[in-house]
Coordinates of C-alpha atoms and ligand atoms in Angstrom, one line a residue:
X1064 CA 168.7 75.6 19.9
X1065 CA 169.4 77.9 17.0
X1066 CA 171.5 80.9 17.9
X1067 CA 168.8 83.3 16.7
X1068 CA 166.1 81.7 18.9
X1069 CA 168.5 81.7 21.9
X1070 CA 169.2 85.4 21.4
X1071 CA 165.6 86.1 21.2
X1072 CA 164.9 84.2 24.4
X1073 CA 167.8 86.1 26.0
X1074 CA 166.3 89.4 24.9
X1075 CA 162.9 88.4 26.2
X1076 CA 164.4 87.4 29.5
X1077 CA 166.3 90.7 29.9
X1078 CA 163.1 92.6 29.0
X1079 CA 161.0 90.5 31.5
X1080 CA 163.3 91.0 34.4
X1081 CA 162.9 94.7 34.9
X1082 CA 159.2 94.3 34.1
X1083 CA 158.8 91.8 36.9
X1084 CA 160.6 94.2 39.2
X1085 CA 158.3 97.1 38.2
X1086 CA 155.3 94.9 38.9
X1087 CA 156.3 95.0 42.5
X1088 CA 155.8 98.8 42.6
X1089 CA 153.0 99.5 45.0
X1090 CA 149.7 100.7 43.4
X1091 CA 146.4 101.8 44.9
X1092 CA 143.7 99.2 44.2
X1093 CA 140.2 100.5 44.0
X1094 CA 136.6 99.3 43.9
X1095 CA 134.1 101.8 42.7
X1096 CA 130.5 101.5 44.1
X1097 CA 127.7 104.0 44.0
X1098 CA 128.8 107.1 46.0
X1099 CA 131.8 105.4 47.5
X1100 CA 135.2 104.2 46.5
X1101 CA 137.0 101.5 48.5
X1102 CA 140.8 101.4 48.2
X1103 CA 143.7 99.4 49.5
X1104 CA 147.5 99.5 49.0
X1105 CA 150.5 98.0 50.5
X1106 CA 153.4 100.0 51.9
X1107 CA 155.3 97.5 54.2
X1108 CA 157.8 100.2 55.5
X1109 CA 155.0 102.4 56.9
X1110 CA 152.6 102.1 59.8
X1111 CA 150.9 105.4 59.3
X1112 CA 150.1 107.4 56.2
X1113 CA 148.0 110.3 55.2
X1114 CA 145.3 109.9 52.4
X1115 CA 143.5 112.7 50.6
X1116 CA 140.7 112.3 48.0
X1117 CA 138.6 114.7 46.1
X1118 CA 135.9 114.9 43.5
X1119 CA 134.1 118.1 42.4
X1120 CA 131.6 117.8 45.3
X1121 CA 133.2 115.6 48.0
X1122 CA 136.7 115.5 49.5
X1123 CA 138.6 114.6 52.6
X1124 CA 141.9 113.9 54.3
X1125 CA 142.5 111.2 56.8
X1126 CA 145.3 109.4 58.8
X1127 CA 145.4 105.6 58.2
X1128 CA 147.1 103.0 60.4
X1129 CA 148.1 99.5 59.5
X1130 CA 150.4 97.4 61.6
X1131 CA 151.3 95.2 58.7
X1132 CA 151.6 97.9 56.0
X1133 CA 148.3 96.8 54.4
X1134 CA 146.1 99.9 54.3
X1135 CA 142.4 100.0 53.5
X1136 CA 139.9 102.8 53.5
X1137 CA 136.6 104.2 52.0
X1138 CA 136.0 107.6 50.4
X1139 CA 132.3 108.5 51.1
X1140 CA 131.0 110.5 48.0
X1141 CA 127.4 111.2 48.9
X1142 CA 127.3 114.4 46.7
X1143 CA 129.1 112.9 43.6
X1144 CA 126.4 112.1 41.1
X1145 CA 127.7 112.9 37.6
X1146 CA 130.5 111.1 35.8
X1147 CA 133.6 112.7 37.3
X1148 CA 137.2 112.4 38.1
X1149 CA 138.5 111.6 41.5
X1150 CA 142.0 112.0 42.8
X1151 CA 143.4 109.8 45.6
X1152 CA 146.8 110.6 47.0
X1153 CA 148.9 108.9 49.7
X1154 CA 151.5 110.8 51.6
X1155 CA 153.8 110.2 54.6
X1156 CA 152.8 112.1 57.7
X1157 CA 155.7 114.5 56.7
X1158 CA 153.7 115.3 53.5
X1159 CA 156.0 113.4 51.0
X1160 CA 154.0 111.9 48.3
X1161 CA 154.1 108.0 48.2
X1162 CA 151.3 107.1 45.8
X1163 CA 148.6 108.7 43.6
X1164 CA 145.9 107.7 41.3
X1165 CA 143.2 109.4 39.1
X1166 CA 139.9 107.5 38.5
X1167 CA 137.0 108.1 36.2
X1168 CA 133.8 107.7 38.2
X1169 CA 130.7 106.6 36.4
X1170 CA 127.4 108.6 36.4
X1171 CA 125.4 107.9 39.5
X1172 CA 122.7 110.4 38.6
X1173 CA 120.0 107.8 37.8
X1174 CA 119.7 107.4 41.6
X1175 CA 119.0 110.9 42.5
X1176 CA 119.6 114.2 40.8
X1177 CA 121.6 116.8 42.7
X1178 CA 119.7 120.0 43.2
X1179 CA 122.3 122.7 43.7
X1180 CA 119.6 125.2 44.5
X1181 CA 119.8 128.8 43.5
X1182 CA 122.3 131.3 44.9
X1183 CA 121.3 134.0 47.4
X1184 CA 121.3 134.3 51.2
X1185 CA 120.4 130.9 52.7
X1186 CA 118.8 130.8 56.0
X1187 CA 120.1 129.2 59.2
X1188 CA 119.4 125.5 59.7
X1189 CA 116.2 124.9 61.8
X1190 CA 115.7 122.1 64.4
X1191 CA 119.5 121.5 64.2
X1192 CA 120.8 118.5 66.2
X1193 CA 124.5 117.7 65.7
X1194 CA 126.3 115.3 68.0
X1195 CA 129.2 112.8 68.0
X1196 CA 129.5 109.1 68.9
X1197 CA 132.4 106.7 68.1
X1198 CA 130.5 106.1 64.8
X1199 CA 131.1 109.6 63.8
X1200 CA 129.2 112.9 63.6
X1201 CA 125.4 112.6 63.5
X1202 CA 123.3 115.5 62.0
X1203 CA 119.7 116.3 61.6
X1204 CA 118.3 119.7 60.5
X1205 CA 116.2 121.5 58.0
X1206 CA 117.5 124.3 55.7
X1207 CA 114.4 126.1 54.2
X1208 CA 114.5 126.3 50.4
X1209 CA 117.8 124.6 50.1
X1210 CA 117.9 121.2 48.6
X1211 CA 121.8 121.0 48.5
X1212 CA 124.2 121.9 51.3
X1213 CA 127.8 121.1 52.1
X1214 CA 128.8 119.6 55.4
X1215 CA 132.4 119.8 56.7
X1216 CA 133.7 117.7 59.7
X1217 CA 137.2 118.4 60.9
X1218 CA 139.3 117.0 63.7
X1219 CA 143.1 117.0 64.2
X1220 CA 143.4 113.7 62.3
X1221 CA 141.0 114.1 59.4
X1222 CA 138.5 116.2 57.7
X1223 CA 135.6 115.3 55.3
X1224 CA 133.7 117.7 53.1
X1225 CA 130.5 116.2 51.6
X1226 CA 127.8 117.6 49.5
X1227 CA 124.3 116.5 50.6
X1228 CA 121.1 116.6 48.6
X1229 CA 117.7 116.4 50.0
X1230 CA 114.7 117.4 47.8
X1231 CA 112.5 118.1 51.0
X1232 CA 115.3 120.3 52.4
X1233 CA 115.6 118.0 55.6
X1234 CA 119.0 116.5 56.2
X1235 CA 119.8 113.6 58.5
X1236 CA 122.7 111.1 58.6
X1237 CA 126.1 110.2 59.8
X1238 CA 129.6 111.3 58.7
X1239 CA 132.1 108.5 59.7
X1240 CA 135.1 109.9 61.5
X1241 CA 137.1 106.6 62.0
X1242 CA 140.4 108.2 62.8
X1243 CA 139.3 110.8 65.2
X1244 CA 140.4 109.9 68.7
X1245 CA 138.3 109.9 71.8
X1246 CA 138.1 113.2 73.7
X1247 CA 139.2 115.1 70.7
X1248 CA 137.6 118.3 69.5
X1249 CA 135.8 118.5 66.1
X1250 CA 134.4 121.3 64.2
X1251 CA 131.2 120.7 62.2
X1252 CA 130.2 123.4 59.7
X1253 CA 127.0 123.5 57.6
X1254 CA 127.4 125.6 54.4
X1255 CA 125.2 126.5 51.5
X1256 CA 126.1 125.2 48.0
X1257 CA 127.9 128.4 47.3
X1258 CA 130.1 128.1 50.4
X1259 CA 128.3 130.5 52.9
X1260 CA 128.6 129.3 56.5
X1261 CA 125.1 128.6 57.9
X1262 CA 126.1 126.9 61.2
X1263 CA 129.2 126.0 62.9
X1264 CA 129.5 123.8 66.1
X1265 CA 132.4 122.4 68.2
X1266 CA 132.0 118.8 69.4
X1267 CA 133.9 116.4 71.5
X1268 CA 134.4 112.8 70.3
X1269 CA 133.1 111.0 73.4
X1270 CA 135.3 108.6 75.4
X1271 CA 133.4 105.3 76.0
X1272 CA 135.5 103.3 78.4
X1273 CA 135.5 99.4 78.0
X1274 CA 132.8 97.6 80.1
X1275 CA 133.9 95.9 83.2
X1276 CA 134.5 92.2 82.5
X1277 CA 131.8 90.0 83.9
X1278 CA 133.2 86.6 83.3
X1279 CA 136.5 85.9 84.9
X1280 CA 138.0 83.2 82.7
X1281 CA 141.2 82.8 84.7
X1282 CA 142.0 82.9 88.4
X1283 CA 145.8 83.2 87.8
X1284 CA 145.9 86.5 89.8
X1285 CA 143.2 85.6 92.4
X1286 CA 143.8 87.5 95.6
X1287 CA 146.1 90.1 94.1
X1288 CA 145.1 93.8 94.5
X1289 CA 146.5 96.2 92.0
X1290 CA 146.0 99.9 91.9
X1291 CA 146.1 101.8 88.6
X1292 CA 146.7 105.6 88.8
X1293 CA 146.2 107.2 85.4
X1294 CA 148.1 110.5 85.8
X1295 CA 146.6 114.0 85.7
X1296 CA 143.0 114.8 84.8
X1297 CA 141.5 117.3 82.3
X1298 CA 142.2 120.4 84.2
X1299 CA 145.2 121.0 86.5
X1300 CA 144.6 122.2 90.1
X1301 CA 147.7 123.5 91.8
X1302 CA 148.3 122.3 95.4
X1303 CA 151.3 122.2 97.6
X1304 CA 151.9 119.1 99.8
X1305 CA 154.7 117.4 101.9
X1306 CA 157.0 115.5 99.5
X1307 CA 157.1 112.3 101.4
X1308 CA 156.6 110.8 104.9
X1309 CA 160.2 111.5 106.1
X1310 CA 160.7 114.7 104.0
X1311 CA 160.5 118.3 105.3
X1312 CA 160.4 119.6 101.7
X1313 CA 157.1 120.7 100.1
X1314 CA 156.2 119.9 96.5
X1315 CA 153.9 122.0 94.3
X1316 CA 152.0 120.6 91.3
X1317 CA 153.8 120.9 88.0
X1318 CA 151.3 122.7 85.8
X1319 CA 150.7 121.1 82.4
X1320 CA 151.1 117.7 80.9
X1321 CA 152.4 116.1 77.7
X1322 CA 150.6 116.9 74.5
X1323 CA 150.8 114.9 71.2
X1324 CA 153.2 116.3 68.7
X1325 CA 151.1 114.9 65.8
X1326 CA 147.8 113.9 67.4
X1327 CA 147.4 116.9 69.7
X1328 CA 146.0 114.7 72.3
X1329 CA 146.2 115.2 76.1
X1330 CA 148.3 112.8 78.2
X1331 CA 145.5 112.6 80.7
X1332 CA 143.2 111.1 78.1
X1333 CA 145.8 108.7 76.8
X1334 CA 146.8 107.3 80.2
X1335 CA 143.1 106.8 81.1
X1336 CA 142.6 104.8 77.9
X1337 CA 145.5 102.6 78.6
X1338 CA 144.7 102.4 82.3
X1339 CA 141.2 101.1 81.6
X1340 CA 142.5 98.5 79.2
X1341 CA 145.0 97.4 81.9
X1342 CA 142.3 97.2 84.4
X1343 CA 140.2 94.8 82.3
X1344 CA 143.1 92.5 81.5
X1345 CA 144.1 92.3 85.2
X1346 CA 140.4 91.6 86.1
X1347 CA 140.2 88.9 83.5
X1348 CA 143.1 87.2 85.2
X1349 CA 141.3 87.3 88.5
X1350 CA 143.0 90.3 90.2
X1351 CA 141.1 93.0 92.1
X1352 CA 141.7 96.4 90.6
X1353 CA 141.3 99.8 92.1
X1354 CA 141.4 102.9 89.9
X1355 CA 142.4 106.3 91.2
X1356 CA 140.2 107.8 88.4
X1357 CA 137.9 106.6 85.5
X1358 CA 137.0 109.8 84.0
X1359 CA 138.7 113.0 82.7
X1360 CA 136.6 115.6 84.5
X1361 CA 137.6 114.9 88.1
X1362 CA 140.4 115.9 90.5
X1363 CA 142.7 113.5 92.2
X1364 CA 145.3 115.2 94.4
X1365 CA 149.0 114.2 94.7
X1366 CA 148.4 112.7 98.2
X1367 CA 145.1 110.9 97.0
X1368 CA 147.2 109.0 94.4
X1369 CA 149.0 107.2 97.3
X1370 CA 146.1 107.3 99.9
X1371 CA 143.8 105.4 97.5
X1372 CA 146.2 102.4 97.1
X1373 CA 147.2 102.5 100.7
X1374 CA 143.5 102.4 101.9
X1375 CA 142.7 99.3 99.8
X1376 CA 146.1 97.7 100.9
X1377 CA 147.1 97.2 97.2
X1378 CA 149.9 94.9 96.5
X1379 CA 151.1 97.1 93.6
X1380 CA 150.5 100.6 92.3
X1381 CA 151.2 101.4 88.6
X1382 CA 151.1 105.2 88.0
X1383 CA 150.6 105.8 84.2
X1384 CA 152.1 108.8 82.4
X1385 CA 153.4 109.8 79.0
X1386 CA 156.6 111.8 78.6
X1387 CA 157.5 115.0 76.8
X1388 CA 160.8 116.7 76.0
X1389 CA 160.5 119.9 74.1
X1390 CA 163.6 120.7 72.0
X1391 CA 164.6 116.9 71.8
X1392 CA 161.8 115.6 69.6
X1393 CA 163.9 112.5 68.7
X1394 CA 163.9 111.1 72.2
X1395 CA 161.8 107.9 72.6
X1396 CA 161.4 105.1 75.1
X1397 CA 159.8 103.8 78.2
X1398 CA 160.9 105.0 81.6
X1399 CA 160.0 103.5 85.0
X1400 CA 160.5 105.6 88.2
X1401 CA 160.7 104.2 91.7
X1402 CA 161.0 105.9 95.1
X1403 CA 164.5 106.2 96.5
X1404 CA 164.7 107.5 100.1
X1405 CA 161.2 107.6 101.4
X1406 CA 160.7 105.9 104.7
X1407 CA 157.6 104.1 103.3
X1408 CA 159.6 102.9 100.2
X1409 CA 162.4 101.5 102.5
X1410 CA 159.8 99.4 104.3
X1411 CA 158.7 98.0 101.0
X1412 CA 162.2 97.0 99.8
X1413 CA 165.8 98.1 100.0
X1414 CA 167.2 100.2 97.2
X1415 CA 168.7 97.3 95.2
X1416 CA 165.5 95.2 95.5
X1417 CA 163.4 98.2 94.4
X1418 CA 165.7 98.9 91.5
X1419 CA 165.4 95.2 90.5
X1420 CA 161.6 95.4 90.6
X1421 CA 161.6 98.5 88.5
X1422 CA 163.9 96.8 86.0
X1423 CA 161.6 93.7 85.9
X1424 CA 158.7 96.0 84.9
X1425 CA 160.8 97.9 82.4
X1426 CA 162.1 94.6 80.7
X1427 CA 158.6 93.1 80.5
X1428 CA 157.3 96.3 78.8
X1429 CA 160.4 96.4 76.4
X1430 CA 159.8 92.7 75.5
X1431 CA 156.1 93.3 74.9
X1432 CA 156.4 96.5 72.8
X1433 CA 159.7 96.0 71.0
X1434 CA 160.7 99.5 72.3
X1435 CA 164.1 99.0 73.8
X1436 CA 165.0 102.6 74.6
X1437 CA 164.4 103.8 78.2
X1438 CA 165.6 103.3 81.6
X1439 CA 164.7 102.6 85.3
X1440 CA 165.4 105.4 87.7
X1441 CA 165.1 105.8 91.5
X1442 CA 164.5 109.2 92.8
X1443 CA 162.6 111.4 95.4
X1444 CA 160.7 113.4 92.8
X1445 CA 157.2 111.9 92.8
X1446 CA 154.9 112.5 95.8
X1447 CA 152.7 109.5 94.8
X1448 CA 155.6 107.1 94.9
X1449 CA 157.0 108.5 98.1
X1450 CA 153.7 108.1 100.1
X1451 CA 153.0 104.6 98.7
X1452 CA 153.2 101.7 101.3
X1453 CA 153.6 99.0 98.4
X1454 CA 155.8 98.7 95.4
X1455 CA 155.0 101.9 93.4
X1456 CA 156.0 102.5 89.8
X1457 CA 155.6 105.6 87.9
X1458 CA 155.7 104.5 84.2
X1459 CA 156.3 107.0 81.4
X1460 CA 155.0 104.8 78.6
X1461 CA 156.5 106.9 75.7
X1462 CA 157.3 110.4 74.5
X1463 CA 154.3 112.4 73.1
X1464 CA 156.9 115.0 71.8
X1465 CA 158.2 112.3 69.4
X1466 CA 155.9 112.0 66.3
X1467 CA 156.2 108.2 65.8
X1468 CA 155.7 107.4 69.5
X1469 CA 152.8 109.9 69.9
X1470 CA 150.9 108.1 67.1
X1471 CA 151.9 104.7 68.5
X1472 CA 150.6 105.6 72.0
X1473 CA 147.1 106.3 70.5
X1474 CA 147.2 103.1 68.4
X1475 CA 144.9 100.4 70.0
X1476 CA 147.3 97.6 69.0
X1477 CA 150.3 99.4 70.6
X1478 CA 148.3 100.1 73.7
X1479 CA 147.5 96.4 74.0
X1480 CA 151.2 95.7 73.9
X1481 CA 151.9 98.2 76.6
X1482 CA 149.2 96.6 78.7
X1483 CA 150.5 93.1 78.0
X1484 CA 154.0 94.3 79.2
X1485 CA 152.6 95.8 82.4
X1486 CA 150.5 92.7 83.1
X1487 CA 153.6 90.5 82.6
X1488 CA 155.6 92.7 84.9
X1489 CA 153.0 92.4 87.6
X1490 CA 152.9 88.6 87.2
X1491 CA 156.8 88.4 87.6
X1492 CA 156.8 90.8 90.5
X1493 CA 153.9 89.0 92.3
X1494 CA 155.7 85.7 91.9
X1495 CA 159.0 87.1 93.2
X1496 CA 157.1 88.5 96.2
X1497 CA 155.4 85.2 96.8
X1498 CA 151.9 86.6 96.3
X1499 CA 151.0 84.1 93.5
X1500 CA 152.4 80.8 92.3
Ligands
ZN2530 ZN1 152.5 113.0 83.4

């Protein structure tokens, strides 16, 4: 090979190497369609990101989750008709920019021309019906003499501002709110094209529990009775009860519960969601399951939480909670609490055996979730544990005061892992106690 040619090849190689490395840099891939832009990007180091988008007429912000770092989403742009620029930005949840892109959108005006009716005092929407379902916010109303309005939907996790055009001034449709959690509050505002508020409503994203399984494909846990006790309820009611069957001390309800550092969610809703998933998986395996509550708006007292499993003669009771530690936001992990010196607990198992059961449950959950921080503790603190006549475990599934764990706890895939861990724990304990093969 002539020296000159070799040198040329070498230079090319050197030039190509960094180019190849740059080609690995993540970019936002987009697919432009009339009134919507689909996007995707890969950020393997992240599970959660924050995305913002805006055109002259439509904009929004949303949290995205991807277990494998491959994120996908859609920007709904119902009010963007003319050729315009769109900005799309990706941030960490701590507001550090990761990716950004600017797009030139084509003219969609041949479909329908935006009205942007005259300024002046707009009247209040008539026949207004605004409600929420897991699909999003549904709206239907009439704004006399206004063929253009702006609709804003805001929750803790996302907001969308869209411009709507209706030549007959009658508006109806749905705004998707895919990242707004069940039981979360949303604000919906109807504004005139010039920004005057015409109507504002506060809505709750409903919680639709999973349907009771009808087919029982496996009889692995046939004959086993498990009680699931989702901790708390929407509103606290203070009561004072005897701390345990052999205790003279009284215990008064601790007011309050954990609240999500990022999600703002209530512990009572989170443990209900996970409890209902756990119920279904146990039932699918053939177990009988008893729930201390299946709704938020109810009251289950401290003693009820042991009386209910005692009455159905449950083999185990799992008492689901989420933890919080203000001032120590880095603390994470799963914690399992068992009773220590209650006379009922002593009839169930001696201290060492009880500890071994709690550790079996903890280990199963650590294996299933990959969360290896946490501990098993025996104490006299929990009334429900003290009064239970069967193995009773109060499980703190994670810290809602920790941003990462707070988001994970609301993430369906992580909830499934927690459920798998608890199911495996139940299977191991039922085998050890000779209840199943
Ligand atoms: Zn709790």
